[in-house]
PDB file of C-alpha atoms in Angstrom:
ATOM      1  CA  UNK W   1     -19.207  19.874  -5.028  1.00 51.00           C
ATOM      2  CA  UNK W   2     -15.909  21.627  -4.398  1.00 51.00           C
ATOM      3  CA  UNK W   3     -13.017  19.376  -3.144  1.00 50.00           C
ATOM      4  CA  UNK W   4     -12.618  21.277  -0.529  1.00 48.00           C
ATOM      5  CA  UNK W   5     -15.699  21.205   1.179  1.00 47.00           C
ATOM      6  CA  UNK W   6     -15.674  18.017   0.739  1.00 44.00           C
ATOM      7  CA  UNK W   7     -12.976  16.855   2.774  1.00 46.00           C
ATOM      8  CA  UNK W   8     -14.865  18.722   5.398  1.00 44.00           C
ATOM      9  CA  UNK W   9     -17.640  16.960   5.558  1.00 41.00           C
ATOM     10  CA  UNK W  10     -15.769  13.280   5.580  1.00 45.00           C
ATOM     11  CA  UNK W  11     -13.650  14.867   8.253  1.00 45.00           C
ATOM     12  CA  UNK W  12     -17.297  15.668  10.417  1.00 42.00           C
ATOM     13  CA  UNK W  13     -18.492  12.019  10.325  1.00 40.00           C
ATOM     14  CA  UNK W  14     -15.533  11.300  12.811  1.00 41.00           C
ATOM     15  CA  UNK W  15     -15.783  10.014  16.420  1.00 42.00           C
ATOM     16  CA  UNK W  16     -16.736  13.733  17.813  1.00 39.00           C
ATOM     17  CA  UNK W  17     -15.296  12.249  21.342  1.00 39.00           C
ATOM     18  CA  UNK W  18     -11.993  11.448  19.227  1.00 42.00           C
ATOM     19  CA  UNK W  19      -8.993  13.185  21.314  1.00 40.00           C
ATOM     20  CA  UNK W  20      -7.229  16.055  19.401  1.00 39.00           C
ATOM     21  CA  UNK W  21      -4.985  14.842  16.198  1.00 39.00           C
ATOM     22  CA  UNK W  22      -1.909  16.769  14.885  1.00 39.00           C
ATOM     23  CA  UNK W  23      -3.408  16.104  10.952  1.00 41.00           C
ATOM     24  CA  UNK W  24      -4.040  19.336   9.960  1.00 42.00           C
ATOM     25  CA  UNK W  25      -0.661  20.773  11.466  1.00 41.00           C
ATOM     26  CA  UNK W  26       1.116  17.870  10.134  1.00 42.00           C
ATOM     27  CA  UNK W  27      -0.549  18.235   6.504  1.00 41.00           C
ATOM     28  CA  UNK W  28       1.118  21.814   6.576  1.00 40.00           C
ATOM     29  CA  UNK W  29       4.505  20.395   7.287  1.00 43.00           C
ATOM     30  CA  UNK W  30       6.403  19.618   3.729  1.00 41.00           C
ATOM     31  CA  UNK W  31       7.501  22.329   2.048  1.00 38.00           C
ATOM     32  CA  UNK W  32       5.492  20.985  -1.092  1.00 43.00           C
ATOM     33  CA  UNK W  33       2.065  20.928   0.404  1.00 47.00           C
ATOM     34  CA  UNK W  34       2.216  24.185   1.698  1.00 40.00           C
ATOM     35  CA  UNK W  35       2.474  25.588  -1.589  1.00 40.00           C
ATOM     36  CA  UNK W  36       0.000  22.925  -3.102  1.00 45.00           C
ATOM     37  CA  UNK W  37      -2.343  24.859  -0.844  1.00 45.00           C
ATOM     38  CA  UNK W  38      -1.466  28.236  -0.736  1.00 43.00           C
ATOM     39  CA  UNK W  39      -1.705  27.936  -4.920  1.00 44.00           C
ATOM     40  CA  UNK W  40      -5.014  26.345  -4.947  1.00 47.00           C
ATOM     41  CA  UNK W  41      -6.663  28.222  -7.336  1.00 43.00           C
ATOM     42  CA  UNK W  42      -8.957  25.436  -8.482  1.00 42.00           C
ATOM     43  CA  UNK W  43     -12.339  27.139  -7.161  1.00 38.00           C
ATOM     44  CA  UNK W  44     -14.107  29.946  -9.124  1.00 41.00           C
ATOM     45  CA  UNK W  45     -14.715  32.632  -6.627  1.00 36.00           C
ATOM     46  CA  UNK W  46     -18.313  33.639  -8.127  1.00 35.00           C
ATOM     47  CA  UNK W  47     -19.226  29.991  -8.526  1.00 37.00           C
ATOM     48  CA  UNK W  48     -22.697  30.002  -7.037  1.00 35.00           C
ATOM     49  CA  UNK W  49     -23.225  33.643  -6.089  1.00 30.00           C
ATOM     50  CA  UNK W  50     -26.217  35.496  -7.397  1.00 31.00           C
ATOM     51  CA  UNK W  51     -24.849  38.541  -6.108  1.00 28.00           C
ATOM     52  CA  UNK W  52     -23.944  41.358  -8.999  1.00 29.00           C
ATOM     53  CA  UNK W  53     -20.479  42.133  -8.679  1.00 31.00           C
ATOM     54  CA  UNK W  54     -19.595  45.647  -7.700  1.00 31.00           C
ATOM     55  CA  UNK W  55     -18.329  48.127  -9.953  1.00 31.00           C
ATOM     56  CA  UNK W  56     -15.777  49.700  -7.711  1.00 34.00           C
ATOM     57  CA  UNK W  57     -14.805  46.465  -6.976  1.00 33.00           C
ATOM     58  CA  UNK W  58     -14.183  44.604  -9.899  1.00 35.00           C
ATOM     59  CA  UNK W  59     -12.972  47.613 -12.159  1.00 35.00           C
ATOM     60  CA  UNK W  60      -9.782  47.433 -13.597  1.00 36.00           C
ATOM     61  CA  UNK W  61      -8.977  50.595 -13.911  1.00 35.00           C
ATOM     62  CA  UNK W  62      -6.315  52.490 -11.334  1.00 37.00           C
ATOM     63  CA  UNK W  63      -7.459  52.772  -7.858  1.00 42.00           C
ATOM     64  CA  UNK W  64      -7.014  55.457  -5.771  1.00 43.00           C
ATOM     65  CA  UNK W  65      -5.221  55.260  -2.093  1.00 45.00           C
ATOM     66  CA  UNK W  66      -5.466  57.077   0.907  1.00 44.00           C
ATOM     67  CA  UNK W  67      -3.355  60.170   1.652  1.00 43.00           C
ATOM     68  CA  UNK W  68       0.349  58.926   3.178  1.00 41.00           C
ATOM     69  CA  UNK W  69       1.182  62.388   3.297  1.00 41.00           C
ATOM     70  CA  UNK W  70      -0.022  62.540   6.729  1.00 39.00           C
ATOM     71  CA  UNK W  71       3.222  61.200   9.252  1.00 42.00           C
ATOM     72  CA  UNK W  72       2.190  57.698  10.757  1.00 45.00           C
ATOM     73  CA  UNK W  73       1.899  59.237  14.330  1.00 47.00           C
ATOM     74  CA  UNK W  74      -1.614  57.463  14.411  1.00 67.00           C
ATOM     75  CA  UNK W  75      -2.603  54.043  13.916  1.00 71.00           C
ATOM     76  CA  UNK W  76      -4.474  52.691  11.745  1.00 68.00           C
ATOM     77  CA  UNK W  77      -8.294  52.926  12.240  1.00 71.00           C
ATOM     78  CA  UNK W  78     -11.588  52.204   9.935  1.00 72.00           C
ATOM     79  CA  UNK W  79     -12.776  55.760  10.144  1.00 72.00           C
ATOM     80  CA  UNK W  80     -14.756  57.439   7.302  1.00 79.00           C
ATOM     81  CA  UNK W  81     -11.949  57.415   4.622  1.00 83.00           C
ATOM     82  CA  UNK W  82     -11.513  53.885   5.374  1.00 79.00           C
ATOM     83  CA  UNK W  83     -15.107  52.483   5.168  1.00 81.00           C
ATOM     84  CA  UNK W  84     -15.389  55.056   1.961  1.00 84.00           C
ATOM     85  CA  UNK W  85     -12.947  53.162   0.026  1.00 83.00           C
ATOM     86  CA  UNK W  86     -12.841  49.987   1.633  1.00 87.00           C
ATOM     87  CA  UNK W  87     -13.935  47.526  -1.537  1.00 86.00           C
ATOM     88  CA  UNK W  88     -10.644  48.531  -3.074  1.00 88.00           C
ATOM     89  CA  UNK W  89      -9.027  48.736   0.407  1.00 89.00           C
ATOM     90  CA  UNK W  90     -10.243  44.976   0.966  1.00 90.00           C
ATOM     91  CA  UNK W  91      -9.642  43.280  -2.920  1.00 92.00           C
ATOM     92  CA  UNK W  92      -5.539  44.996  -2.910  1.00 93.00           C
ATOM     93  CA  UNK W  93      -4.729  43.698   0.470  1.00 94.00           C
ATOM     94  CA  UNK W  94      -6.389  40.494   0.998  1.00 94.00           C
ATOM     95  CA  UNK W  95      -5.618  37.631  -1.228  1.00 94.00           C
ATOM     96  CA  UNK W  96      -8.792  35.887  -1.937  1.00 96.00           C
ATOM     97  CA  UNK W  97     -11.296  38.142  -0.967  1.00 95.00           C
ATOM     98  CA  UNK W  98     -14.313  37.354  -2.740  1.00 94.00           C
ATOM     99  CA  UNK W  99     -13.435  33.621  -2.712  1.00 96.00           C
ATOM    100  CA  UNK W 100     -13.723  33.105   1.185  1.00 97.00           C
ATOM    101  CA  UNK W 101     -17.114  35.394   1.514  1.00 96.00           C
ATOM    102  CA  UNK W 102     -18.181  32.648  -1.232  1.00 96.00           C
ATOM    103  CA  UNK W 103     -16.974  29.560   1.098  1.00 96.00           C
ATOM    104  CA  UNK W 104     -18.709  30.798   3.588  1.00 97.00           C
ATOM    105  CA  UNK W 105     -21.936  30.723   1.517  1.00 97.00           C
ATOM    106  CA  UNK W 106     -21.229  27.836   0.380  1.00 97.00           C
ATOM    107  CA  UNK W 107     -20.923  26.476   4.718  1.00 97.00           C
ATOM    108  CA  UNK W 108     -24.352  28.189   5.160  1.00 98.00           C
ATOM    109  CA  UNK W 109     -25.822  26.655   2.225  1.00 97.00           C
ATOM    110  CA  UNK W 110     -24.273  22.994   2.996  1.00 96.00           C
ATOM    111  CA  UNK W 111     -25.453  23.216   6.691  1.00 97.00           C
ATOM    112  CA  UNK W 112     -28.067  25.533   7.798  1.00 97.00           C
ATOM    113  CA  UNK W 113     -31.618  26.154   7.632  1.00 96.00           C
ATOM    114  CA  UNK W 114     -32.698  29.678   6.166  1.00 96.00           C
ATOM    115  CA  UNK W 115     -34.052  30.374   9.287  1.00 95.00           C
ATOM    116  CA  UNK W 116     -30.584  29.834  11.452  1.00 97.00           C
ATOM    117  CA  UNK W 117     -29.124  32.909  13.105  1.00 98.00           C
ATOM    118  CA  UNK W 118     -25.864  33.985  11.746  1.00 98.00           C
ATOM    119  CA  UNK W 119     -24.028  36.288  12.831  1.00 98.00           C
ATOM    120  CA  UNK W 120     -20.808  38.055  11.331  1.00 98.00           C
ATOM    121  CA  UNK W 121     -18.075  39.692  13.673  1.00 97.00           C
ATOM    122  CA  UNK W 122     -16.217  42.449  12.097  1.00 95.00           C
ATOM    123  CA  UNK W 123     -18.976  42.890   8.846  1.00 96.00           C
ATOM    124  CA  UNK W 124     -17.492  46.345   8.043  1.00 94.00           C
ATOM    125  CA  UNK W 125     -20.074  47.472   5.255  1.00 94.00           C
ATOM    126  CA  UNK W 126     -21.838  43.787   5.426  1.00 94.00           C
ATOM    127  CA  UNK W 127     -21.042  42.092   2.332  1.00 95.00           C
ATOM    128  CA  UNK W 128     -21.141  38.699   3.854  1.00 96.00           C
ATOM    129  CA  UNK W 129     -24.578  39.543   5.035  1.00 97.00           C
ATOM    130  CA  UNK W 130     -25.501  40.776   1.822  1.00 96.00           C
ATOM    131  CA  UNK W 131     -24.555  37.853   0.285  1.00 97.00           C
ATOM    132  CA  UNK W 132     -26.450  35.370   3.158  1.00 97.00           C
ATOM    133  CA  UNK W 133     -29.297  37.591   2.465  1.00 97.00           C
ATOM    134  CA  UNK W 134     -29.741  36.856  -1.561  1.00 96.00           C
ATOM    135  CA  UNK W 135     -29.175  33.550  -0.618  1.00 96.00           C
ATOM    136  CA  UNK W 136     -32.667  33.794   1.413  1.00 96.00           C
ATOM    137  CA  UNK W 137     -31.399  33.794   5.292  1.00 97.00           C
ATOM    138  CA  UNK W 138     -32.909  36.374   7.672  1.00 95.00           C
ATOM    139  CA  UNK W 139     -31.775  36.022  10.768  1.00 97.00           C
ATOM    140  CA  UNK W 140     -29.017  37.813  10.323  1.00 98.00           C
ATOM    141  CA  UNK W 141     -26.398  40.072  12.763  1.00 98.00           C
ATOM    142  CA  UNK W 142     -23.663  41.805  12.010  1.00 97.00           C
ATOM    143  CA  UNK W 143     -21.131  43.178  14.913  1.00 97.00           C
ATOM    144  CA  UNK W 144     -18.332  45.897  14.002  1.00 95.00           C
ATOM    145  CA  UNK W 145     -16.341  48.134  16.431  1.00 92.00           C
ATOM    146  CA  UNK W 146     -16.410  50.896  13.406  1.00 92.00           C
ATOM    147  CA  UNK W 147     -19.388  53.334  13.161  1.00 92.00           C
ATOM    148  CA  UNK W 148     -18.231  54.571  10.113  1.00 93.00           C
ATOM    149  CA  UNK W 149     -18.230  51.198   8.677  1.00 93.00           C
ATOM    150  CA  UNK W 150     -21.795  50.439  10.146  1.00 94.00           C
ATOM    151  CA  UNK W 151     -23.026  54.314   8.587  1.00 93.00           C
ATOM    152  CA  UNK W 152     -22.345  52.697   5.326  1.00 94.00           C
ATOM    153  CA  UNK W 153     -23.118  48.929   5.636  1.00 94.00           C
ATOM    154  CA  UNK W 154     -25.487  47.007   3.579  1.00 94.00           C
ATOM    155  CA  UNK W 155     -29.425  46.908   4.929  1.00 90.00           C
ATOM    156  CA  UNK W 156     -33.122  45.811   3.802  1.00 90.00           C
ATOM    157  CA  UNK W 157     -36.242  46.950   4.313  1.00 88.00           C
ATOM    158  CA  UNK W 158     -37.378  44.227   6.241  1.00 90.00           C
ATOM    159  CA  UNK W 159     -35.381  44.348   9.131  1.00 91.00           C
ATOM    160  CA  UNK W 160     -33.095  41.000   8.341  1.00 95.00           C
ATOM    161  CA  UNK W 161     -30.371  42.352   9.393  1.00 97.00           C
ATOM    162  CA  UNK W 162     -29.428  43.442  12.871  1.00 96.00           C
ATOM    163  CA  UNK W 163     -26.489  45.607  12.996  1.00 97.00           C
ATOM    164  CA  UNK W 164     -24.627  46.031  16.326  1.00 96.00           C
ATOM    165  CA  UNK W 165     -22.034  48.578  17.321  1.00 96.00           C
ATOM    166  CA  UNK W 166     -19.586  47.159  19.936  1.00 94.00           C
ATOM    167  CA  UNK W 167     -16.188  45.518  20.744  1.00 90.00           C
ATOM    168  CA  UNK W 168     -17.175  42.950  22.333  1.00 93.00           C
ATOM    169  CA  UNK W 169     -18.624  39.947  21.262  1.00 96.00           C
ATOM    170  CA  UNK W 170     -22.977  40.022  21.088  1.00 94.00           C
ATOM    171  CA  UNK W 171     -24.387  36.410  22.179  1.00 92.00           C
ATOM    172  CA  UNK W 172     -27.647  38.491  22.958  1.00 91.00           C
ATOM    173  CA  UNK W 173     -29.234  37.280  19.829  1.00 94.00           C
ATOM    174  CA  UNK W 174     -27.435  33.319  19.724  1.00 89.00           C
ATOM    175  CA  UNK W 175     -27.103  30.684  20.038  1.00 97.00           C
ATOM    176  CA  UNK W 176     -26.043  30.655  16.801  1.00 98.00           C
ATOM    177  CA  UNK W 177     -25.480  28.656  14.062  1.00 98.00           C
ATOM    178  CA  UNK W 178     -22.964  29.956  12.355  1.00 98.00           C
ATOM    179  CA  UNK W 179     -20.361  32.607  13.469  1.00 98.00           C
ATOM    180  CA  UNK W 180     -18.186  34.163  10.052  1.00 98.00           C
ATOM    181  CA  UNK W 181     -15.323  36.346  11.449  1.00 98.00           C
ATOM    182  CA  UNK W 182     -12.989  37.047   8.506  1.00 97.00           C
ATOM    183  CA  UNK W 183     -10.057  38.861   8.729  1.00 96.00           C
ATOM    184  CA  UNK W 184     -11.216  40.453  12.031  1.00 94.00           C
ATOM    185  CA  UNK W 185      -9.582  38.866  15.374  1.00 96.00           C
ATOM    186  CA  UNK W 186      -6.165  39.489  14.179  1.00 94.00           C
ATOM    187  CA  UNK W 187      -6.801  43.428  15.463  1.00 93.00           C
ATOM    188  CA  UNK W 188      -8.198  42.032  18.784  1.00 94.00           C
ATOM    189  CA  UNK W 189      -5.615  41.936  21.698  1.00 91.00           C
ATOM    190  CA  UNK W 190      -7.699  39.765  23.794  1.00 94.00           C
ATOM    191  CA  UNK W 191      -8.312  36.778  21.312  1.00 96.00           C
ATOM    192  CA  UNK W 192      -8.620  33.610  22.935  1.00 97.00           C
ATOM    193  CA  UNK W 193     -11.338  35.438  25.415  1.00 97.00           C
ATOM    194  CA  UNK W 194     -12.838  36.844  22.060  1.00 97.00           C
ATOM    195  CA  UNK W 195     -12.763  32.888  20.495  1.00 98.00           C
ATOM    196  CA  UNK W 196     -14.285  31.699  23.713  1.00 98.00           C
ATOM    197  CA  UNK W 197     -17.266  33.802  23.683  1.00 98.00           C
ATOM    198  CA  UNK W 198     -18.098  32.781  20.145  1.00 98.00           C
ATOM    199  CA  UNK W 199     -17.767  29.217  21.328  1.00 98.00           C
ATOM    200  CA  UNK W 200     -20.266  29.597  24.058  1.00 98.00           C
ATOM    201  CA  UNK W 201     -22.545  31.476  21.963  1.00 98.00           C
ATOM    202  CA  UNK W 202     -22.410  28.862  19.530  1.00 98.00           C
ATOM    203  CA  UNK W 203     -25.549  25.870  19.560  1.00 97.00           C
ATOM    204  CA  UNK W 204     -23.781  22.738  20.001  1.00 97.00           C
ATOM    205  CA  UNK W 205     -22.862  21.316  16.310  1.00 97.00           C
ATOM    206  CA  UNK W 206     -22.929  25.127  15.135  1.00 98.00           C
ATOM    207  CA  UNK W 207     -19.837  26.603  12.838  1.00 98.00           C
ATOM    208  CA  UNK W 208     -17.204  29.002  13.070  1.00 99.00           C
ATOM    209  CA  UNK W 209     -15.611  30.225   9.871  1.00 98.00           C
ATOM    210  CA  UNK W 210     -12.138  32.105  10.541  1.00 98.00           C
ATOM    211  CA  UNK W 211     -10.155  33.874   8.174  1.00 98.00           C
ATOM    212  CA  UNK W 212      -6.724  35.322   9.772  1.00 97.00           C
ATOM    213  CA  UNK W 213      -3.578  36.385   8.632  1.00 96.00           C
ATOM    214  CA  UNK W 214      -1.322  34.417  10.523  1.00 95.00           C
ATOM    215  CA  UNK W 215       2.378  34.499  10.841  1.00 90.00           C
ATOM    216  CA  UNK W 216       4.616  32.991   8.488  1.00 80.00           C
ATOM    217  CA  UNK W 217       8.118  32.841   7.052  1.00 86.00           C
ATOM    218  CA  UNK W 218       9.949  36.153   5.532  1.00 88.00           C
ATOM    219  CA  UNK W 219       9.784  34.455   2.096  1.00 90.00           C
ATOM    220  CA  UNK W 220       5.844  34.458   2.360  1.00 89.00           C
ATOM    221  CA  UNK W 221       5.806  38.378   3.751  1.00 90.00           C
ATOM    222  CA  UNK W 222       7.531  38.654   0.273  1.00 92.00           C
ATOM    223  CA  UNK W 223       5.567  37.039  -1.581  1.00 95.00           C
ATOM    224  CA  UNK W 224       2.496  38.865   0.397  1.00 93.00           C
ATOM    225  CA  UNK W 225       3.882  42.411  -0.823  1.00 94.00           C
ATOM    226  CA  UNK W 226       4.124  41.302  -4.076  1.00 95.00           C
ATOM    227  CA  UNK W 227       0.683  40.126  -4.078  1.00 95.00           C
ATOM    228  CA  UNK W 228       0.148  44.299  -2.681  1.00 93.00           C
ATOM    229  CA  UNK W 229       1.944  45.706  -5.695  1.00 96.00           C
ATOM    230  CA  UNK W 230       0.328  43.672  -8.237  1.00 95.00           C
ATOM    231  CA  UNK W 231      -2.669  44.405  -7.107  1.00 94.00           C
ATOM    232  CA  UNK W 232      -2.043  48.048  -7.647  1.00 94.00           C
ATOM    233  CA  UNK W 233      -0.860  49.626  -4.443  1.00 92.00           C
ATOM    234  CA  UNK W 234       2.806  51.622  -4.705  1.00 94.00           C
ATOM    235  CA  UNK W 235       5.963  51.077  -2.414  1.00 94.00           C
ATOM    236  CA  UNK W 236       5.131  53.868  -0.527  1.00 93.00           C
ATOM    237  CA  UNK W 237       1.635  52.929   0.372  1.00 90.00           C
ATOM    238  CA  UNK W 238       2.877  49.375   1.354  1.00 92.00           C
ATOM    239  CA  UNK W 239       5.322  50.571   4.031  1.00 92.00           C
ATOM    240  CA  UNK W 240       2.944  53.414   4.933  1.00 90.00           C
ATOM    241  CA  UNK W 241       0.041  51.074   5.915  1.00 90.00           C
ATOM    242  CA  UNK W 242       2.644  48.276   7.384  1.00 89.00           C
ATOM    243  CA  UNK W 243       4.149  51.462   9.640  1.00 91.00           C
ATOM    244  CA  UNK W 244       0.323  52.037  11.357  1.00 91.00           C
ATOM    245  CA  UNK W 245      -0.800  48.563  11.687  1.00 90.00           C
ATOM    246  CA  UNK W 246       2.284  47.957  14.165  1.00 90.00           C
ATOM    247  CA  UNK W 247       0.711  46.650  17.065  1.00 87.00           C
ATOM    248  CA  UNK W 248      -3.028  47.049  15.356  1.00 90.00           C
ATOM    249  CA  UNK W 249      -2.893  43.675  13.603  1.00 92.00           C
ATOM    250  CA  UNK W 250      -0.961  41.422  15.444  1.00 94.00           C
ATOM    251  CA  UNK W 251      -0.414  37.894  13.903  1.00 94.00           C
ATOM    252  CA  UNK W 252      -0.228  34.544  15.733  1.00 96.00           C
ATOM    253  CA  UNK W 253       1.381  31.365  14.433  1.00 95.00           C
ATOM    254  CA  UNK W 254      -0.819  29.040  12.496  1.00 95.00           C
ATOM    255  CA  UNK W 255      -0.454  26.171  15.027  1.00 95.00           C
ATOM    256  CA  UNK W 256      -1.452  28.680  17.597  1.00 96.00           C
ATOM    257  CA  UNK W 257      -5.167  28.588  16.151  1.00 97.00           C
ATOM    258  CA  UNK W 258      -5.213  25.035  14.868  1.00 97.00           C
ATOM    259  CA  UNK W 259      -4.057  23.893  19.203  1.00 97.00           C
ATOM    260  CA  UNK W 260      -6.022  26.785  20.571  1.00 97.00           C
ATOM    261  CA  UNK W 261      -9.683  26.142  18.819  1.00 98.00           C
ATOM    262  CA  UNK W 262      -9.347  22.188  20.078  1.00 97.00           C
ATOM    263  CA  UNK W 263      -8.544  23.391  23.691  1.00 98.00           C
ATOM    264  CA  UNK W 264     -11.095  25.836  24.050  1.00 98.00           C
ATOM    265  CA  UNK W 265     -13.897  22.949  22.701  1.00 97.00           C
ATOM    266  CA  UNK W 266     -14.588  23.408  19.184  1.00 98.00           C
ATOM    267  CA  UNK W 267     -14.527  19.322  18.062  1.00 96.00           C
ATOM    268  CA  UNK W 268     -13.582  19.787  15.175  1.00 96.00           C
ATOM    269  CA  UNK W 269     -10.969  21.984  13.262  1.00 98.00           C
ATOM    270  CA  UNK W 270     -10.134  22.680   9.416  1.00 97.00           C
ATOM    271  CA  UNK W 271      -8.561  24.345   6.661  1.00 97.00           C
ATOM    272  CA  UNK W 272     -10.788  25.538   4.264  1.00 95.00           C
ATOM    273  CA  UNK W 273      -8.813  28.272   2.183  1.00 96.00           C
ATOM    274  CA  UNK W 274      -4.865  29.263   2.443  1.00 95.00           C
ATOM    275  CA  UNK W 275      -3.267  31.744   0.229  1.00 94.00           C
ATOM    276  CA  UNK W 276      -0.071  33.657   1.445  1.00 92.00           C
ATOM    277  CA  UNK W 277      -0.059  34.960   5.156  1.00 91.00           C
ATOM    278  CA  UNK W 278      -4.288  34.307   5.410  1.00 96.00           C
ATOM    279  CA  UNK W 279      -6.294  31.408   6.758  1.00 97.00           C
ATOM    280  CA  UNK W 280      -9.401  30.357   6.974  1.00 98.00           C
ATOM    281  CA  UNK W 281     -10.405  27.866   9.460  1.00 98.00           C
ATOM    282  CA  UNK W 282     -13.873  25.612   9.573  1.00 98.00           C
ATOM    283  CA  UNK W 283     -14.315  24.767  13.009  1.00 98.00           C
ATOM    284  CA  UNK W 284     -17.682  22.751  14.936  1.00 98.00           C
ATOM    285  CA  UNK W 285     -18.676  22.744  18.433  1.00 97.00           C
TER     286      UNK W 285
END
């Protein structure tokens, strides 16, 4: 069992009464354990997935990037062009990609029943759900603000998956048992409201898994852009997309979500993943 799952669990068997602890803020203090964790490459990111990788994923060959030539007098949006190329879009400009959609198979699988509803907010073209849905769950909802994204997403022919087209939060379906929302409430101006309504939608002892980019010291943004370049994207792409995500993805501190998930009710509150400028977070109600 990965290590770091199972901190998790030894961290669950706690008092759940037990008043809120500074741990997790305070293990991120030291210089030296913040980059013991943000290097933690120690987890194969197909380890236990029976999904086949996609080709236009996992290709090494030169990808292609949006048009820049157009002036950034619009922001950025998921519209067609996005949700066309958004497997490349996704593996250059999130650093461990594939690796948290695995951790949070690996959550469903330590946790849940087949039958539990799950839903994920922000699915895009639903490759969490297509993942939850090899691993034989299906009760399954996905929520995205992009019908572009939702044209193109992942389905079955037996109605497993729900897709729903809004901006608000769905707890029509709940309460569920799980909650994913990776790399999605950093675009969402109204975010503690937003984390709220997952936590009421939740069943009590049900999971949240959140992945955000968070904000972080210049020397990390560096190291963040390098990630960018080796990955394949040019200069000009960079500071093109960084230009029209102004005020679209707006980042919060890191103690902001660690303080703000205990207040709100969640009972218990983790790190699960940390690589550069992202995040993810195991929380319980």
């Amino acid at each position: 069992m990965p290590k770091h799952i199972t901190s998790v669990i030894d961290n669950f068997r706690g008092d759940p009464s037990e008043t809120y602890s500074v741990r997790c803020i305070e293990s991120f203090r030291t210089v030296d354990r913040i980059f013991r964790a943000l290097a933690d490459d120690s987890v194969d990111p197909t380890e236990g997935t029976k999904i086949e990788a996609r080709a236009d994923v996992e290709s090494d060959r030169p990808d292609p990037e949006p048009t820049t030539q157009a002036s950034v007098q619009t922001r950025w949006r998921f519209d067609q062009e996005v949700a066309e190329n958004f497997p490349v879009e996704a593996r250059q400009n999130i650093p461990d990609y594939a690796r948290v959609l695995d951790v949070c198979i690996e959550v469903a699988d330590m946790f849940l029943e087949k039958d539990a509803p799950v839903i994920d907010v922000g699915c895009a073209l639903g490759e969490a759900l297509k993942r939850l849905y090899a691993r034989g769950y299906r009760r399954l909802y996905g929520i995205d603000n992009s019908s572009d994204m939702l044209a193109r997403a992942f389905n079955t022919t037996d109605r497993a998956i729900t897709y729903i087209l809004s901006d608000k939060f769905s707890s029509e379906h709940g309460p569920y048992r799980l909650v994913t929302a990776n790399w999605t409430l950093h675009f969402i101006k109204q975010r503690e409201a937003y984390l709220r309504d997952i936590h009421a939608a939740l069943e009590d002892g049900g999971f949240l898994v959140l992945t955000e980019k968070v904000m972080l010291s210049s020397m990390m943004d560096r190291l963040y852009k390098q990630f960018k370049l080796d990955a394949g994207l040019s200069q000009d792409y960079i500071d093109y997309k960084e230009e029209a995500l102004k005020d679209v993805l707006v980042t919060y501190p890191l103690d902001w979500y660690l303080v703000k998930l205990r207040q709100i009710g969640f009972r218990s509150v983790e790190i699960l993943n940390a690589r550069l400028s992202f995040v993810t977070f195991l929380a319980r109600k």
